[in-house]
Coordinates of C-alpha atoms and ligand atoms in Angstrom, one line a residue:
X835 CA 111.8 80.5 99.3
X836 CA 112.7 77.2 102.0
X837 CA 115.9 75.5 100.7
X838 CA 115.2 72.0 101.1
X839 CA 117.8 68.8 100.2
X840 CA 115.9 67.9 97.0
X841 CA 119.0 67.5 94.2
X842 CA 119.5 70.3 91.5
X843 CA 117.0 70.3 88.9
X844 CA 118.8 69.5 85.8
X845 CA 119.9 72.8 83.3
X846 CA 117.7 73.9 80.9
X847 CA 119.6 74.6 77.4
X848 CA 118.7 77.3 74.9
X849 CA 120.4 77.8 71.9
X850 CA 119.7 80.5 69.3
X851 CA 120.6 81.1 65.3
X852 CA 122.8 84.2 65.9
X853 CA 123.6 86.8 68.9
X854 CA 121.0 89.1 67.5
X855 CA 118.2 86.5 68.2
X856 CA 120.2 85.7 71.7
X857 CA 120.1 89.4 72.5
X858 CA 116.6 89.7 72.1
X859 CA 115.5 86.6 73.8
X860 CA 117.9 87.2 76.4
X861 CA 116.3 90.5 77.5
X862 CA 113.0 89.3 77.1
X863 CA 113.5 86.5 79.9
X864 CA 115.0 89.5 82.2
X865 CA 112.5 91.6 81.7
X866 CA 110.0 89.0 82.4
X867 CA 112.2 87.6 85.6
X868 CA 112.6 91.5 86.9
X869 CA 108.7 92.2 86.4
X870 CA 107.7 89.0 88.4
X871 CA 110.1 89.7 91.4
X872 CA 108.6 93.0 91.4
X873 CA 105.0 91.9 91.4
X874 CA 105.9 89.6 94.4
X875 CA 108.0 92.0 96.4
X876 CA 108.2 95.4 95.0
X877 CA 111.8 94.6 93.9
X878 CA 114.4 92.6 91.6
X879 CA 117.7 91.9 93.2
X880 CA 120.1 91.0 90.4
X881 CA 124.0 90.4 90.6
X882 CA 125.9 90.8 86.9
X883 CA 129.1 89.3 85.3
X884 CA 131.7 91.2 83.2
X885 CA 133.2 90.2 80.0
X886 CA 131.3 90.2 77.1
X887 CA 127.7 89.6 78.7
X888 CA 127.1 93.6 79.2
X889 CA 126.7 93.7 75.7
X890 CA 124.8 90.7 75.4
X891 CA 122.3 92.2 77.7
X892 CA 121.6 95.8 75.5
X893 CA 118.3 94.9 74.2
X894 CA 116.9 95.4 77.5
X895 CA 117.9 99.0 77.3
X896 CA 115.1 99.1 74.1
X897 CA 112.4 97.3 76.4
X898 CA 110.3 100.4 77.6
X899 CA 108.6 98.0 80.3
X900 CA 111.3 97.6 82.4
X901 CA 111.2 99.2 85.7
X902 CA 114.6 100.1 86.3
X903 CA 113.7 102.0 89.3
X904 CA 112.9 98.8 91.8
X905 CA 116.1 97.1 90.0
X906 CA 119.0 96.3 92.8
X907 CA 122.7 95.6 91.2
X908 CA 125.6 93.8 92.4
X909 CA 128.7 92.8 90.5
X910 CA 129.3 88.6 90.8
X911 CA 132.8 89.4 90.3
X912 CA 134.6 92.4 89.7
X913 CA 138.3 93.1 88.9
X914 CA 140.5 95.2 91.7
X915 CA 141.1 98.0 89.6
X916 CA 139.6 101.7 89.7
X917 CA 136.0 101.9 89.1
X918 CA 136.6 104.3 85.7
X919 CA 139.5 101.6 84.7
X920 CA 138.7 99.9 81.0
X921 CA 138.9 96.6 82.8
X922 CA 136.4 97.4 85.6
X923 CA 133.3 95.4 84.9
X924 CA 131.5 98.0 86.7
X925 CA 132.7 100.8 84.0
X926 CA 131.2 98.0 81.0
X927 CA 127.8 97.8 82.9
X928 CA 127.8 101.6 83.3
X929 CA 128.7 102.3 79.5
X930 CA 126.6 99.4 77.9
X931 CA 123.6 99.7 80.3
X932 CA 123.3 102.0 83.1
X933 CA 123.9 105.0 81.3
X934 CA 121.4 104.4 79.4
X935 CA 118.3 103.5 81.7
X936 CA 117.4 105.4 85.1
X937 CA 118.5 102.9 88.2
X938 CA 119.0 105.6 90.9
X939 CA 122.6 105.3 91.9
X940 CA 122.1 103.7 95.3
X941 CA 121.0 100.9 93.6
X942 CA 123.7 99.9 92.1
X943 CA 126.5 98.7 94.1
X944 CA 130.2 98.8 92.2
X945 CA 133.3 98.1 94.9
X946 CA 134.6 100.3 96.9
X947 CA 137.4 102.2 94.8
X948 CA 139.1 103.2 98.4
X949 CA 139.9 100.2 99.5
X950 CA 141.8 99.0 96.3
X951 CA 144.9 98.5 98.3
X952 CA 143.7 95.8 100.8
X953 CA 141.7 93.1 99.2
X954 CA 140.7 91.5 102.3
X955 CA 138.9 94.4 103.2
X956 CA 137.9 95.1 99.6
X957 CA 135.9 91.9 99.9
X958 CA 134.5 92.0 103.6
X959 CA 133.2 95.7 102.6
X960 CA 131.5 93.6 99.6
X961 CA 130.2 91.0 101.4
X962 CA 128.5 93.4 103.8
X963 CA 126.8 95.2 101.2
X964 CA 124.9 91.6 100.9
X965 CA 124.3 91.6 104.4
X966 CA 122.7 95.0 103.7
X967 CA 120.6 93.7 101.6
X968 CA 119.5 90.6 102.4
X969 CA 120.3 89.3 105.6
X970 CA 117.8 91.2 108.0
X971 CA 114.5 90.2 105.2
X972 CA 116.1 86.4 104.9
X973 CA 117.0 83.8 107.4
X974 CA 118.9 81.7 104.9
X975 CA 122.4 81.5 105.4
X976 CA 123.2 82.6 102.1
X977 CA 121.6 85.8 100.1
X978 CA 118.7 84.6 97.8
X979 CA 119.3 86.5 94.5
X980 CA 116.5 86.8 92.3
X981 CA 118.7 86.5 88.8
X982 CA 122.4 86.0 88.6
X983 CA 123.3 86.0 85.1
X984 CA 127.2 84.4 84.8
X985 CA 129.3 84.5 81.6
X986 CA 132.2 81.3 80.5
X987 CA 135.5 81.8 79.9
X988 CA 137.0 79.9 77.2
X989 CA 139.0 77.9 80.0
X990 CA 135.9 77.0 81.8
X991 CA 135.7 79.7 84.6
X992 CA 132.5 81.4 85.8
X993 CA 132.8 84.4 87.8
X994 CA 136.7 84.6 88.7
X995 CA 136.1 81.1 90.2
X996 CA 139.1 79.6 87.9
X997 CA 140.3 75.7 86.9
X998 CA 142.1 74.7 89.9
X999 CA 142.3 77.3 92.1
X1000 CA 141.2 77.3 95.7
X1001 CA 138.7 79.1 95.4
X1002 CA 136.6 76.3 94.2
X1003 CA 136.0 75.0 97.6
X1004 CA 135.5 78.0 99.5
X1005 CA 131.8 77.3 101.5
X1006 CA 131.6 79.9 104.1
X1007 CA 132.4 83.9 102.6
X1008 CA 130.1 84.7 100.4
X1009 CA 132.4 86.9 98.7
X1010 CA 136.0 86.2 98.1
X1011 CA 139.4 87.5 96.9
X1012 CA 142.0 86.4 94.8
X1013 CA 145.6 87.9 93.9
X1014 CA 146.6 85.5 91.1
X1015 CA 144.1 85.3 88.5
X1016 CA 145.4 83.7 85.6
X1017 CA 143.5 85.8 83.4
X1018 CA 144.8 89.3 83.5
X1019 CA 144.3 91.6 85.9
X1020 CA 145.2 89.4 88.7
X1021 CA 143.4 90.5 91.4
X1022 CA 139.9 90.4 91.8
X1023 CA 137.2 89.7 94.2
X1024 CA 134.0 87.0 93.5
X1025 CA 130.9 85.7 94.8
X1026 CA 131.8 82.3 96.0
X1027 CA 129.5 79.2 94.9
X1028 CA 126.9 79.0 97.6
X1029 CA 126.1 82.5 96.7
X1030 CA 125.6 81.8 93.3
X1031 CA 124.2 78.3 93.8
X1032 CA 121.6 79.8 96.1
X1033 CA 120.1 82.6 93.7
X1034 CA 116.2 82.0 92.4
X1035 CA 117.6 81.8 88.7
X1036 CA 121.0 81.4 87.5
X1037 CA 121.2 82.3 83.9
X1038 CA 124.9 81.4 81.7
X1039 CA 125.4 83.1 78.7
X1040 CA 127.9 82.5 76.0
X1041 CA 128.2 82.8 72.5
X1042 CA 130.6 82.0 70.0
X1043 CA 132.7 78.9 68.0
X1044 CA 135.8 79.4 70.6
X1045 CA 133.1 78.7 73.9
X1046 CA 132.3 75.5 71.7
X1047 CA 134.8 72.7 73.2
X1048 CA 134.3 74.5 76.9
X1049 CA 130.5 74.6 76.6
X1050 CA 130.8 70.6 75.4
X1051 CA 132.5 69.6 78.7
X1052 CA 130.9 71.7 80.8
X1053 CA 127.1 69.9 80.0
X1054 CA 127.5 66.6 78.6
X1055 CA 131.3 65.9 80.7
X1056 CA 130.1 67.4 84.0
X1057 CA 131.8 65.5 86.2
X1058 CA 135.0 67.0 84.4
X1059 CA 134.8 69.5 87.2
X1060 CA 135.0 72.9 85.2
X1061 CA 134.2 76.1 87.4
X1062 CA 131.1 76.5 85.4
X1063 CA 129.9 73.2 85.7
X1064 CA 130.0 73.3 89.3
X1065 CA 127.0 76.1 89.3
X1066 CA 124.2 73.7 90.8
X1067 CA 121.6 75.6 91.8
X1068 CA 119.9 74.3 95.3
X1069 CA 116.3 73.8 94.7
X1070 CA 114.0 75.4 93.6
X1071 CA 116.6 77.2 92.2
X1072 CA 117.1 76.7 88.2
X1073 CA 119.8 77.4 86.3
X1074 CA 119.4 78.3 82.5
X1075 CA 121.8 78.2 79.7
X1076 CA 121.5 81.1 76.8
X1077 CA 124.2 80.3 74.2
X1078 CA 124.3 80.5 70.1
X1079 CA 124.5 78.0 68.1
X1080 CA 128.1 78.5 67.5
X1081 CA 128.6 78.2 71.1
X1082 CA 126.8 74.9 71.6
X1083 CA 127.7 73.2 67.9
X1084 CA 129.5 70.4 69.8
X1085 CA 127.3 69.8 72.5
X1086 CA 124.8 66.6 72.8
X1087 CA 123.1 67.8 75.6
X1088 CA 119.0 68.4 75.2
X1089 CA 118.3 71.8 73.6
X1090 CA 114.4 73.1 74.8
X1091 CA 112.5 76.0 73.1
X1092 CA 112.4 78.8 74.0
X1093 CA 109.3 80.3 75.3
X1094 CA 109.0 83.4 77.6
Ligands
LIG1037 O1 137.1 87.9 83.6 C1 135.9 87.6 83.5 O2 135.5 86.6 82.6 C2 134.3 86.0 82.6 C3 134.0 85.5 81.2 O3 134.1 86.5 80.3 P1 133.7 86.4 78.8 O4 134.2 87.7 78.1 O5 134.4 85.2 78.2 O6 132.2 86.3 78.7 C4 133.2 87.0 83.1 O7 132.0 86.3 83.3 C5 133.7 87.6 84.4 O8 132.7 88.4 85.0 C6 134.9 88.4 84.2 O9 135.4 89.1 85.3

């Protein structure tokens, strides 16, 4: 898939009744996103938030289609902290998911627990698991992701890609560290924005009243400059929106159907 200069195409906005009807629709697009990368190429690379989206994302443990055995995982961001630690988002993907479908264990690609006490090398260890992956098969200068599925913070940030921090601007490492996250635990490490911005399909999820004001400035006040609202996918890239309709009470931005 070329990259060329054309501009983002816009978001697409989904809202749903309640999470349950989220949920379902949710793993119904994934399922339907993993089986057409596999079709194509034999494989689905996917890269996966923490926070609350692991749970978001359990009906596709119900969905008997899914072949979990061509499914490639990386973490977009993942918090410096053992891998069996409560606030490792690896540990809420392996409870709340992968211990409950068969992705043989080479495919899924946590941090490297040994290198907890150097984050520069934490994150260059990370970023050459991409390479791994994608650089020999793809030219581009980025990875090409098939699905990147990103949660919002009440504060705005995507990833650990926070308000203000400089981070924000970082164009060349595809996968960063920081030591003063302002949400707890402070150090991290994070796919940076042309990784993001360069994945297939870029798919937000948030749900819930206290995501309302956030997810309001983040789609109708872009230029606001919230991490999330600086996800721009480069084309043909498209970036997808699956909230409740708690979570998107306050915004004005166009809803559209959903429809697999
Ligand atoms: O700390 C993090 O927060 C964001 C948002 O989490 P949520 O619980 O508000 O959905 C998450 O996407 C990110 O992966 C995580 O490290």
């Amino acid at each position: 898939m070329a990259a060329t200069h054309q501009p983002p195409a816009a978001p697409i906005l989904i809202s749903f009744k309640g999470k349950d009807e989220l949920v379902d629709s949710l793993a119904a697009f994934v399922a339907k996103a993993s089986k057409e990368s596999i079709d194509k190429r034999g494989k689905f690379t996917v890269a996966i938030s923490g926070g609350s989206l692991p749970k978001l994302l359990g009906g596709l443990t119900k969905d008997p289609s899914v072949k979990w055995n061509k499914w490639h995982v990386y973490y977009v961001d993942e918090r410096v902290v053992p891998l069996d630690h409560p606030d490792s988002n690896h540990k809420a993907c392996v409870d709340l998911l992968w211990s409950k479908v068969s992705i043989p264990e080479d495919q899924i690609h946590p941090i490297d627990d040994n290198l907890l006490d150097d984050l520069e090398e934490l994150s260059d260890a990370y970023e050459k698991e991409l390479i791994r992956e994608f650089a020999q098969k793809d030219s581009a200068r980025f990875p090409i992701f098939d699905l990147i599925l990103l949660g919002m913070g009440p504060d705005g940030h995507t990833a650990s890609l926070f308000p203000g921090h400089e981070l924000l601007s970082e164009c060349d490492r595809w996968v960063a560290y920081l030591e003063d996250s302002p949400k707890p635990p402070p150090k991290r490490i994070t796919f940076t924005y042309p990784v993001i911005n360069h994945a297939a399909r870029i798919v937000f999820v948030a749900a819930g009243g206290e995501k309302a004001d956030t997810l309001k400035t983040v789609l109708d006040e872009p230029e606001a400059g919230l991490p999330s609202a600086r996800v721009k996918p480069v084309f043909p890239g498209q970036l997808y929106w699956f909230v409740d309709d708690a979570a998107a009470a306050k915004v004005e931005f166009p809803r559209t159907p959903f429809k697999l």
